[in-house]
PDB file of C-alpha atoms in Angstrom:
ATOM      1  CA  MET A  25    -240.756  96.875-195.525  1.00 42.00           C
ATOM      2  CA  THR A  26    -241.386  96.023-191.870  1.00 39.00           C
ATOM      3  CA  ASP A  27    -242.660  93.136-189.860  1.00 37.00           C
ATOM      4  CA  ALA A  28    -245.784  95.092-188.935  1.00 34.00           C
ATOM      5  CA  ALA A  29    -249.290  93.867-189.592  1.00 31.00           C
ATOM      6  CA  PRO A  30    -249.970  93.388-193.269  1.00 32.00           C
ATOM      7  CA  ALA A  31    -251.242  96.455-195.176  1.00 37.00           C
ATOM      8  CA  ALA A  32    -251.612  97.527-198.729  1.00 35.00           C
ATOM      9  CA  PRO A  33    -248.281  98.628-200.295  1.00 39.00           C
ATOM     10  CA  THR A  34    -247.636 102.405-200.696  1.00 37.00           C
ATOM     11  CA  GLY A  35    -244.799 104.626-202.079  1.00 38.00           C
ATOM     12  CA  ARG A  36    -241.606 102.671-201.649  1.00 43.00           C
ATOM     13  CA  SER A  37    -243.496  99.500-200.849  1.00 39.00           C
ATOM     14  CA  ARG A  38    -243.144  99.875-197.066  1.00 36.00           C
ATOM     15  CA  GLY A  39    -245.835  98.563-194.798  1.00 34.00           C
ATOM     16  CA  ALA A  40    -246.240  94.741-194.573  1.00 33.00           C
ATOM     17  CA  VAL A  41    -244.264  91.555-194.811  1.00 31.00           C
ATOM     18  CA  TRP A  42    -245.944  88.545-193.367  1.00 26.00           C
ATOM     19  CA  SER A  43    -249.480  87.349-193.475  1.00 30.00           C
ATOM     20  CA  TRP A  44    -251.386  84.170-192.488  1.00 27.00           C
ATOM     21  CA  LEU A  45    -251.373  83.020-196.049  1.00 28.00           C
ATOM     22  CA  ALA A  46    -249.796  79.774-196.975  1.00 30.00           C
ATOM     23  CA  LEU A  47    -247.899  79.102-200.173  1.00 32.00           C
ATOM     24  CA  GLY A  48    -249.638  76.449-202.137  1.00 34.00           C
ATOM     25  CA  VAL A  49    -248.362  74.749-205.164  1.00 33.00           C
ATOM     26  CA  VAL A  50    -245.279  75.634-207.202  1.00 35.00           C
ATOM     27  CA  VAL A  51    -244.874  73.844-210.511  1.00 36.00           C
ATOM     28  CA  ALA A  52    -242.209  74.515-213.215  1.00 38.00           C
ATOM     29  CA  LEU A  53    -243.348  73.375-216.677  1.00 39.00           C
ATOM     30  CA  VAL A  54    -241.604  74.099-219.981  1.00 43.00           C
ATOM     31  CA  GLY A  55    -239.981  77.321-218.942  1.00 60.00           C
ATOM     32  CA  THR A  56    -243.037  78.600-217.055  1.00 64.00           C
ATOM     33  CA  LEU A  57    -243.294  78.975-213.261  1.00 64.00           C
ATOM     34  CA  VAL A  58    -246.854  78.732-211.951  1.00 58.00           C
ATOM     35  CA  LEU A  59    -247.599  79.919-208.458  1.00 52.00           C
ATOM     36  CA  VAL A  60    -250.956  79.029-206.803  1.00 45.00           C
ATOM     37  CA  LYS A  61    -251.994  80.937-203.694  1.00 37.00           C
ATOM     38  CA  VAL A  62    -253.922  79.090-201.059  1.00 35.00           C
ATOM     39  CA  VAL A  63    -255.536  81.130-198.320  1.00 29.00           C
ATOM     40  CA  GLY A  64    -255.818  79.169-195.118  1.00 30.00           C
ATOM     41  CA  GLY A  65    -259.205  79.164-193.404  1.00 30.00           C
ATOM     42  CA  SER A  66    -260.745  81.304-196.227  1.00 30.00           C
ATOM     43  CA  SER A  67    -263.213  80.680-198.979  1.00 31.00           C
ATOM     44  CA  GLU A  68    -261.337  83.023-201.174  1.00 33.00           C
ATOM     45  CA  PRO A  69    -260.455  81.201-204.417  1.00 35.00           C
ATOM     46  CA  SER A  70    -256.852  80.487-205.274  1.00 38.00           C
ATOM     47  CA  ALA A  71    -255.277  83.068-207.619  1.00 43.00           C
ATOM     48  CA  PRO A  72    -252.624  81.600-209.926  1.00 50.00           C
ATOM     49  CA  THR A  73    -249.988  83.867-211.428  1.00 61.00           C
ATOM     50  CA  THR A  74    -247.687  82.778-214.245  1.00 72.00           C
ATOM     51  CA  HIS A  75    -244.052  83.784-214.630  1.00 83.00           C
ATOM     52  CA  THR A  76    -242.525  83.113-217.984  1.00 93.00           C
ATOM     53  CA  GLN A  77    -238.870  82.079-218.196  1.00 96.00           C
ATOM     54  CA  THR A  78    -236.668  84.918-219.338  1.00 98.00           C
ATOM     55  CA  SER A  79    -235.578  84.350-222.977  1.00 97.00           C
ATOM     56  CA  SER A  80    -231.988  83.428-223.688  1.00 97.00           C
ATOM     57  CA  VAL A  81    -231.711  86.663-225.718  1.00 98.00           C
ATOM     58  CA  VAL A  82    -232.671  88.973-222.888  1.00 98.00           C
ATOM     59  CA  LEU A  83    -230.735  86.933-220.337  1.00 98.00           C
ATOM     60  CA  GLY A  84    -227.602  87.164-222.474  1.00 98.00           C
ATOM     61  CA  GLN A  85    -227.932  90.915-223.119  1.00 98.00           C
ATOM     62  CA  LEU A  86    -228.299  91.594-219.344  1.00 98.00           C
ATOM     63  CA  THR A  87    -225.582  89.201-218.194  1.00 98.00           C
ATOM     64  CA  SER A  88    -223.061  89.838-220.889  1.00 98.00           C
ATOM     65  CA  ILE A  89    -222.832  93.663-221.080  1.00 98.00           C
ATOM     66  CA  PRO A  90    -219.640  94.523-222.994  1.00 98.00           C
ATOM     67  CA  SER A  91    -216.686  95.432-220.694  1.00 98.00           C
ATOM     68  CA  SER A  92    -216.144  98.534-222.940  1.00 98.00           C
ATOM     69  CA  VAL A  93    -219.635  99.742-221.893  1.00 98.00           C
ATOM     70  CA  TYR A  94    -218.845  99.181-218.226  1.00 98.00           C
ATOM     71  CA  ASP A  95    -215.552 101.082-218.602  1.00 98.00           C
ATOM     72  CA  GLN A  96    -216.875 103.977-220.676  1.00 98.00           C
ATOM     73  CA  ILE A  97    -219.795 104.601-218.325  1.00 98.00           C
ATOM     74  CA  GLY A  98    -218.003 104.046-214.996  1.00 98.00           C
ATOM     75  CA  VAL A  99    -220.274 105.691-212.471  1.00 97.00           C
ATOM     76  CA  ALA A 100    -221.395 108.539-214.782  1.00 95.00           C
ATOM     77  CA  SER A 101    -225.157 108.550-215.146  1.00 95.00           C
ATOM     78  CA  VAL A 102    -225.780 111.946-216.660  1.00 92.00           C
ATOM     79  CA  SER A 103    -229.623 111.903-216.948  1.00 93.00           C
ATOM     80  CA  VAL A 104    -230.590 109.638-214.090  1.00 95.00           C
ATOM     81  CA  PRO A 105    -229.465 110.380-210.480  1.00 93.00           C
ATOM     82  CA  ILE A 106    -227.818 107.401-208.845  1.00 96.00           C
ATOM     83  CA  VAL A 107    -228.046 106.697-205.080  1.00 96.00           C
ATOM     84  CA  MET A 108    -224.873 105.241-203.693  1.00 97.00           C
ATOM     85  CA  PRO A 109    -225.125 102.323-201.198  1.00 97.00           C
ATOM     86  CA  ILE A 110    -223.812 102.416-197.597  1.00 96.00           C
ATOM     87  CA  VAL A 111    -220.279 101.406-196.999  1.00 96.00           C
ATOM     88  CA  LEU A 112    -219.898  99.606-193.698  1.00 94.00           C
ATOM     89  CA  GLY A 113    -216.742 100.071-191.531  1.00 83.00           C
ATOM     90  CA  GLY A 114    -215.390  97.218-189.480  1.00 76.00           C
ATOM     91  CA  ALA A 115    -218.349  94.881-189.750  1.00 79.00           C
ATOM     92  CA  HIS A 116    -217.701  91.187-189.332  1.00 91.00           C
ATOM     93  CA  PRO A 117    -217.465  89.582-192.752  1.00 94.00           C
ATOM     94  CA  LEU A 118    -220.645  87.844-193.946  1.00 96.00           C
ATOM     95  CA  LEU A 119    -219.745  84.314-195.050  1.00 97.00           C
ATOM     96  CA  PHE A 120    -221.796  81.398-196.329  1.00 97.00           C
ATOM     97  CA  THR A 121    -220.782  77.834-197.243  1.00 96.00           C
ATOM     98  CA  GLY A 122    -220.586  77.405-200.989  1.00 94.00           C
ATOM     99  CA  SER A 123    -221.482  74.350-202.985  1.00 89.00           C
ATOM    100  CA  ASN A 124    -217.934  73.142-202.895  1.00 87.00           C
ATOM    101  CA  GLY A 125    -217.800  73.464-199.056  1.00 93.00           C
ATOM    102  CA  ALA A 126    -215.657  76.671-199.101  1.00 93.00           C
ATOM    103  CA  ARG A 127    -216.565  79.675-196.951  1.00 96.00           C
ATOM    104  CA  LEU A 128    -217.409  82.452-199.404  1.00 97.00           C
ATOM    105  CA  PRO A 129    -218.677  86.000-199.128  1.00 97.00           C
ATOM    106  CA  GLY A 130    -222.485  86.060-198.809  1.00 98.00           C
ATOM    107  CA  ILE A 131    -224.894  88.359-200.643  1.00 98.00           C
ATOM    108  CA  VAL A 132    -228.399  88.621-199.321  1.00 98.00           C
ATOM    109  CA  PHE A 133    -231.272  90.139-201.272  1.00 98.00           C
ATOM    110  CA  LEU A 134    -234.600  90.926-199.652  1.00 98.00           C
ATOM    111  CA  GLY A 135    -237.492  92.020-201.850  1.00 97.00           C
ATOM    112  CA  THR A 136    -241.050  91.464-203.042  1.00 97.00           C
ATOM    113  CA  GLU A 137    -242.326  90.818-206.499  1.00 96.00           C
ATOM    114  CA  TYR A 138    -244.954  93.631-206.352  1.00 96.00           C
ATOM    115  CA  CYS A 139    -242.387  96.292-205.350  1.00 97.00           C
ATOM    116  CA  SER A 140    -241.353  98.634-208.161  1.00 97.00           C
ATOM    117  CA  PHE A 141    -238.115  99.801-206.382  1.00 98.00           C
ATOM    118  CA  CYS A 142    -237.123  96.078-206.058  1.00 98.00           C
ATOM    119  CA  ALA A 143    -237.885  95.712-209.754  1.00 98.00           C
ATOM    120  CA  ALA A 144    -235.518  98.552-210.631  1.00 98.00           C
ATOM    121  CA  GLU A 145    -232.722  97.296-208.325  1.00 98.00           C
ATOM    122  CA  ARG A 146    -232.727  93.817-209.818  1.00 98.00           C
ATOM    123  CA  TRP A 147    -231.467  95.076-213.176  1.00 98.00           C
ATOM    124  CA  PRO A 148    -227.998  96.284-211.921  1.00 98.00           C
ATOM    125  CA  LEU A 149    -227.791  93.498-209.339  1.00 98.00           C
ATOM    126  CA  ILE A 150    -228.243  90.731-211.879  1.00 98.00           C
ATOM    127  CA  ALA A 151    -225.726  92.451-214.182  1.00 98.00           C
ATOM    128  CA  ALA A 152    -223.160  92.777-211.374  1.00 98.00           C
ATOM    129  CA  LEU A 153    -223.618  89.216-210.087  1.00 98.00           C
ATOM    130  CA  SER A 154    -223.101  87.888-213.620  1.00 98.00           C
ATOM    131  CA  ARG A 155    -219.505  89.183-213.491  1.00 98.00           C
ATOM    132  CA  PHE A 156    -218.863  86.692-210.689  1.00 98.00           C
ATOM    133  CA  GLY A 157    -221.016  83.770-211.657  1.00 98.00           C
ATOM    134  CA  THR A 158    -223.773  82.611-213.996  1.00 98.00           C
ATOM    135  CA  PHE A 159    -227.621  82.915-213.951  1.00 97.00           C
ATOM    136  CA  SER A 160    -228.835  79.893-215.804  1.00 95.00           C
ATOM    137  CA  THR A 161    -232.450  80.663-215.134  1.00 94.00           C
ATOM    138  CA  LEU A 162    -234.466  83.782-214.489  1.00 97.00           C
ATOM    139  CA  TYR A 163    -238.243  84.491-214.726  1.00 97.00           C
ATOM    140  CA  ASN A 164    -239.869  87.646-215.987  1.00 97.00           C
ATOM    141  CA  MET A 165    -241.965  89.648-213.648  1.00 95.00           C
ATOM    142  CA  ASP A 166    -243.528  93.129-213.522  1.00 96.00           C
ATOM    143  CA  SER A 167    -244.233  95.084-210.360  1.00 96.00           C
ATOM    144  CA  THR A 168    -247.793  95.662-209.394  1.00 95.00           C
ATOM    145  CA  ALA A 169    -249.981  97.829-211.636  1.00 94.00           C
ATOM    146  CA  THR A 170    -251.564  99.589-208.674  1.00 92.00           C
ATOM    147  CA  ASP A 171    -248.565 101.218-206.913  1.00 90.00           C
ATOM    148  CA  PHE A 172    -245.841 103.729-207.594  1.00 95.00           C
ATOM    149  CA  ALA A 173    -244.248 103.306-210.995  1.00 96.00           C
ATOM    150  CA  PRO A 174    -246.797 100.684-212.048  1.00 96.00           C
ATOM    151  CA  SER A 175    -245.843  97.539-213.937  1.00 96.00           C
ATOM    152  CA  THR A 176    -242.090  98.201-213.878  1.00 98.00           C
ATOM    153  CA  PRO A 177    -240.539  95.471-216.104  1.00 98.00           C
ATOM    154  CA  SER A 178    -238.111  93.311-214.244  1.00 98.00           C
ATOM    155  CA  PHE A 179    -237.374  89.737-213.113  1.00 98.00           C
ATOM    156  CA  THR A 180    -238.036  87.628-210.037  1.00 97.00           C
ATOM    157  CA  PHE A 181    -235.386  85.727-208.101  1.00 97.00           C
ATOM    158  CA  TYR A 182    -238.007  83.191-207.112  1.00 95.00           C
ATOM    159  CA  GLY A 183    -237.038  80.027-208.951  1.00 94.00           C
ATOM    160  CA  SER A 184    -233.840  81.529-210.283  1.00 96.00           C
ATOM    161  CA  GLN A 185    -230.612  79.550-210.596  1.00 96.00           C
ATOM    162  CA  TYR A 186    -227.254  81.166-209.934  1.00 98.00           C
ATOM    163  CA  LYS A 187    -223.827  79.519-209.554  1.00 97.00           C
ATOM    164  CA  SER A 188    -220.497  81.052-208.537  1.00 97.00           C
ATOM    165  CA  ARG A 189    -217.183  79.845-207.199  1.00 96.00           C
ATOM    166  CA  LEU A 190    -216.548  83.274-205.667  1.00 97.00           C
ATOM    167  CA  VAL A 191    -219.661  84.254-203.788  1.00 98.00           C
ATOM    168  CA  VAL A 192    -222.913  82.803-202.365  1.00 98.00           C
ATOM    169  CA  PHE A 193    -226.120  84.635-203.480  1.00 98.00           C
ATOM    170  CA  ARG A 194    -229.177  84.163-201.283  1.00 98.00           C
ATOM    171  CA  PRO A 195    -232.232  86.032-202.616  1.00 98.00           C
ATOM    172  CA  TYR A 196    -235.638  86.111-200.849  1.00 98.00           C
ATOM    173  CA  GLU A 197    -238.739  87.347-202.505  1.00 97.00           C
ATOM    174  CA  VAL A 198    -240.913  87.338-199.447  1.00 95.00           C
ATOM    175  CA  ARG A 199    -244.163  88.419-201.103  1.00 94.00           C
ATOM    176  CA  SER A 200    -245.553  87.618-204.563  1.00 94.00           C
ATOM    177  CA  ASP A 201    -247.404  89.813-206.948  1.00 90.00           C
ATOM    178  CA  VAL A 202    -250.672  87.972-206.188  1.00 88.00           C
ATOM    179  CA  PRO A 203    -253.215  90.294-204.519  1.00 87.00           C
ATOM    180  CA  SER A 204    -255.057  88.975-201.580  1.00 82.00           C
ATOM    181  CA  ALA A 205    -257.254  90.228-198.806  1.00 81.00           C
ATOM    182  CA  HIS A 206    -254.144  90.952-196.786  1.00 79.00           C
ATOM    183  CA  GLY A 207    -252.096  92.807-199.391  1.00 86.00           C
ATOM    184  CA  TYR A 208    -249.992  90.269-201.368  1.00 92.00           C
ATOM    185  CA  ALA A 209    -249.603  86.579-200.823  1.00 91.00           C
ATOM    186  CA  ALA A 210    -246.550  85.387-198.862  1.00 91.00           C
ATOM    187  CA  LEU A 211    -243.964  83.657-201.048  1.00 93.00           C
ATOM    188  CA  MET A 212    -240.548  82.863-199.554  1.00 94.00           C
ATOM    189  CA  SER A 213    -239.747  82.735-195.845  1.00 94.00           C
ATOM    190  CA  LEU A 214    -236.697  84.660-194.530  1.00 95.00           C
ATOM    191  CA  PRO A 215    -234.538  82.224-192.458  1.00 96.00           C
ATOM    192  CA  SER A 216    -233.687  83.299-188.921  1.00 96.00           C
ATOM    193  CA  ARG A 217    -230.013  84.091-189.712  1.00 95.00           C
ATOM    194  CA  GLU A 218    -230.826  86.193-192.760  1.00 96.00           C
ATOM    195  CA  ARG A 219    -233.525  87.918-190.750  1.00 96.00           C
ATOM    196  CA  ARG A 220    -230.945  88.851-188.084  1.00 95.00           C
ATOM    197  CA  ILE A 221    -228.617  90.112-190.832  1.00 93.00           C
ATOM    198  CA  VAL A 222    -231.248  92.381-192.267  1.00 95.00           C
ATOM    199  CA  ARG A 223    -232.438  93.631-188.889  1.00 95.00           C
ATOM    200  CA  ALA A 224    -228.869  94.426-187.858  1.00 93.00           C
ATOM    201  CA  PHE A 225    -228.571  97.107-190.541  1.00 93.00           C
ATOM    202  CA  ASP A 226    -232.265  98.011-191.010  1.00 92.00           C
ATOM    203  CA  ALA A 227    -234.692  97.410-188.169  1.00 91.00           C
ATOM    204  CA  THR A 228    -237.580  98.442-190.397  1.00 89.00           C
ATOM    205  CA  MET A 229    -236.727  95.776-192.986  1.00 90.00           C
ATOM    206  CA  GLN A 230    -237.422  97.932-196.012  1.00 91.00           C
ATOM    207  CA  TYR A 231    -237.516  96.600-199.584  1.00 94.00           C
ATOM    208  CA  PRO A 232    -235.265  96.341-201.432  1.00 97.00           C
ATOM    209  CA  PHE A 233    -232.341  95.380-199.197  1.00 98.00           C
ATOM    210  CA  VAL A 234    -228.994  93.996-200.248  1.00 98.00           C
ATOM    211  CA  ASP A 235    -226.099  93.008-198.013  1.00 98.00           C
ATOM    212  CA  ILE A 236    -222.863  92.481-199.859  1.00 98.00           C
ATOM    213  CA  GLY A 237    -220.567  90.540-197.463  1.00 97.00           C
ATOM    214  CA  ASN A 238    -221.231  93.030-194.724  1.00 96.00           C
ATOM    215  CA  VAL A 239    -218.999  95.415-196.651  1.00 96.00           C
ATOM    216  CA  VAL A 240    -221.749  97.386-198.389  1.00 97.00           C
ATOM    217  CA  ILE A 241    -225.485  97.433-197.876  1.00 97.00           C
ATOM    218  CA  VAL A 242    -228.231  98.719-200.162  1.00 97.00           C
ATOM    219  CA  ARG A 243    -231.280 100.125-198.424  1.00 95.00           C
ATOM    220  CA  GLN A 244    -232.982 101.610-201.425  1.00 93.00           C
ATOM    221  CA  ALA A 245    -232.955 101.248-205.185  1.00 97.00           C
ATOM    222  CA  ALA A 246    -230.042 102.899-206.968  1.00 98.00           C
ATOM    223  CA  PHE A 247    -232.441 104.801-209.207  1.00 98.00           C
ATOM    224  CA  SER A 248    -236.190 105.449-209.330  1.00 97.00           C
ATOM    225  CA  PRO A 249    -238.269 102.829-211.091  1.00 97.00           C
ATOM    226  CA  GLU A 250    -239.955 105.746-213.014  1.00 97.00           C
ATOM    227  CA  THR A 251    -236.672 105.692-215.067  1.00 96.00           C
ATOM    228  CA  LEU A 252    -237.966 102.503-216.663  1.00 97.00           C
ATOM    229  CA  ALA A 253    -241.499 103.824-217.326  1.00 94.00           C
ATOM    230  CA  GLY A 254    -242.705 103.159-220.881  1.00 94.00           C
ATOM    231  CA  ALA A 255    -239.903 100.792-221.665  1.00 97.00           C
ATOM    232  CA  THR A 256    -240.226  97.088-222.250  1.00 98.00           C
ATOM    233  CA  ARG A 257    -237.987  94.412-220.828  1.00 98.00           C
ATOM    234  CA  ASP A 258    -236.776  93.664-224.344  1.00 98.00           C
ATOM    235  CA  SER A 259    -235.988  97.262-225.154  1.00 98.00           C
ATOM    236  CA  ILE A 260    -234.157  97.829-221.882  1.00 98.00           C
ATOM    237  CA  ALA A 261    -232.006  94.730-222.313  1.00 98.00           C
ATOM    238  CA  GLY A 262    -231.423  95.501-225.969  1.00 98.00           C
ATOM    239  CA  ALA A 263    -230.003  98.940-225.234  1.00 98.00           C
ATOM    240  CA  LEU A 264    -227.422  97.692-222.706  1.00 98.00           C
ATOM    241  CA  SER A 265    -224.694  97.703-225.349  1.00 98.00           C
ATOM    242  CA  ASP A 266    -225.310 101.427-225.950  1.00 98.00           C
ATOM    243  CA  PRO A 267    -223.411 103.624-223.483  1.00 97.00           C
ATOM    244  CA  ALA A 268    -225.356 106.696-224.659  1.00 97.00           C
ATOM    245  CA  SER A 269    -228.697 105.310-223.519  1.00 97.00           C
ATOM    246  CA  PRO A 270    -229.855 106.979-220.244  1.00 96.00           C
ATOM    247  CA  LEU A 271    -231.327 103.647-219.115  1.00 97.00           C
ATOM    248  CA  THR A 272    -228.066 101.962-219.772  1.00 98.00           C
ATOM    249  CA  GLN A 273    -226.143 104.596-217.866  1.00 98.00           C
ATOM    250  CA  ALA A 274    -228.290 104.104-214.879  1.00 98.00           C
ATOM    251  CA  ILE A 275    -228.129 100.347-214.877  1.00 98.00           C
ATOM    252  CA  VAL A 276    -224.448 100.022-215.747  1.00 98.00           C
ATOM    253  CA  SER A 277    -223.161 102.747-213.346  1.00 98.00           C
ATOM    254  CA  SER A 278    -225.230 101.027-210.571  1.00 98.00           C
ATOM    255  CA  ALA A 279    -223.867  97.666-211.615  1.00 98.00           C
ATOM    256  CA  ASN A 280    -220.291  98.984-211.478  1.00 98.00           C
ATOM    257  CA  VAL A 281    -220.936 100.192-207.904  1.00 98.00           C
ATOM    258  CA  LEU A 282    -222.305  96.782-206.861  1.00 98.00           C
ATOM    259  CA  THR A 283    -219.422  95.050-208.647  1.00 98.00           C
ATOM    260  CA  ALA A 284    -216.798  97.147-206.751  1.00 98.00           C
ATOM    261  CA  SER A 285    -218.626  96.225-203.576  1.00 98.00           C
ATOM    262  CA  ILE A 286    -218.481  92.539-204.320  1.00 98.00           C
ATOM    263  CA  CYS A 287    -214.798  92.850-205.300  1.00 97.00           C
ATOM    264  CA  ALA A 288    -214.050  94.418-201.886  1.00 96.00           C
ATOM    265  CA  ALA A 289    -215.875  91.516-200.226  1.00 96.00           C
ATOM    266  CA  ASP A 290    -214.242  88.645-202.150  1.00 96.00           C
ATOM    267  CA  GLY A 291    -210.622  89.688-202.205  1.00 95.00           C
ATOM    268  CA  GLU A 292    -210.744  91.511-205.567  1.00 96.00           C
ATOM    269  CA  ARG A 293    -211.530  88.510-207.741  1.00 97.00           C
ATOM    270  CA  PRO A 294    -211.735  87.996-210.646  1.00 98.00           C
ATOM    271  CA  THR A 295    -208.807  90.392-211.347  1.00 97.00           C
ATOM    272  CA  ARG A 296    -209.946  91.269-214.869  1.00 97.00           C
ATOM    273  CA  VAL A 297    -213.209  92.546-213.465  1.00 98.00           C
ATOM    274  CA  CYS A 298    -212.031  94.121-210.259  1.00 97.00           C
ATOM    275  CA  THR A 299    -209.210  96.034-211.916  1.00 97.00           C
ATOM    276  CA  SER A 300    -211.335  97.292-214.852  1.00 98.00           C
ATOM    277  CA  GLU A 301    -211.678 100.978-215.338  1.00 98.00           C
ATOM    278  CA  GLY A 302    -215.382 101.054-214.632  1.00 98.00           C
ATOM    279  CA  VAL A 303    -214.956  99.181-211.325  1.00 98.00           C
ATOM    280  CA  LYS A 304    -212.029 101.365-210.297  1.00 97.00           C
ATOM    281  CA  ALA A 305    -214.129 104.448-210.854  1.00 97.00           C
ATOM    282  CA  ALA A 306    -216.865 102.947-208.624  1.00 98.00           C
ATOM    283  CA  ASP A 307    -214.206 101.981-206.048  1.00 96.00           C
ATOM    284  CA  ALA A 308    -213.008 105.510-205.914  1.00 96.00           C
ATOM    285  CA  ALA A 309    -216.524 106.931-205.669  1.00 96.00           C
ATOM    286  CA  LEU A 310    -217.204 104.575-202.646  1.00 96.00           C
ATOM    287  CA  HIS A 311    -213.855 105.099-201.130  1.00 92.00           C
ATOM    288  CA  LEU A 312    -213.470 101.384-200.777  1.00 86.00           C
ATOM    289  CA  ALA A 313    -209.753 101.393-201.435  1.00 67.00           C
ATOM    290  CA  ALA A 314    -209.209 103.364-198.272  1.00 53.00           C
TER     291      ALA A 314
END
């Protein structure tokens, strides 16, 4: 996704980032996040969209995948091809200040709610981050029904809550899933520092983008969102304890790769995660040890 003039999304959701839309009202009520779009200088009516908070069952299934499943799958995804991220060499470490004042490895996510590739990438990213901290709140979200891999079931990082003593996670959903005359309504602004980080490794600012401590960057989803076609959020999460499931293999092998990347950025902590068989397999595949 680039900073070019707004346009309707196509293919991998490349084409537009910013518009002259203003974010209106955000209200969180009883586990539901309500977003109201306000179009400045336009008579177009506001278009609210509702995100329901992810159930404790689905959240638990995604963030507590058994270690035996991680180790059994490793990086083997038999049915679904997995795209490896880019390993950086000699880049200056990316550090942010944590809640306790300590300087910690930073992880930046850039995506949009309408993007199906972003929707696919969130599954392994949430799973991997949960091995270093805790998501206390997530909201359900499907990608747009009018683009590639329509209505891919996923989550949004908008309004999410994540805590970790090992890393700092900064996600930015820069566009919502609310259609407008200019594509999709603007949602979260990308701060100047994070914008420079993204541009340093991807001048076109494509979605999804993940920077893990300037050690590894993700410039495309690990697997096609078509992999999740026909599945529901509940069925995907419910199968994550089954290493024979093709969906589970895709998500878990990708999560092992992201986990190994985070381990390389944070000094191999926690030890029980970073020395696990699944992570060591990912480490070898990425050649991070070298």
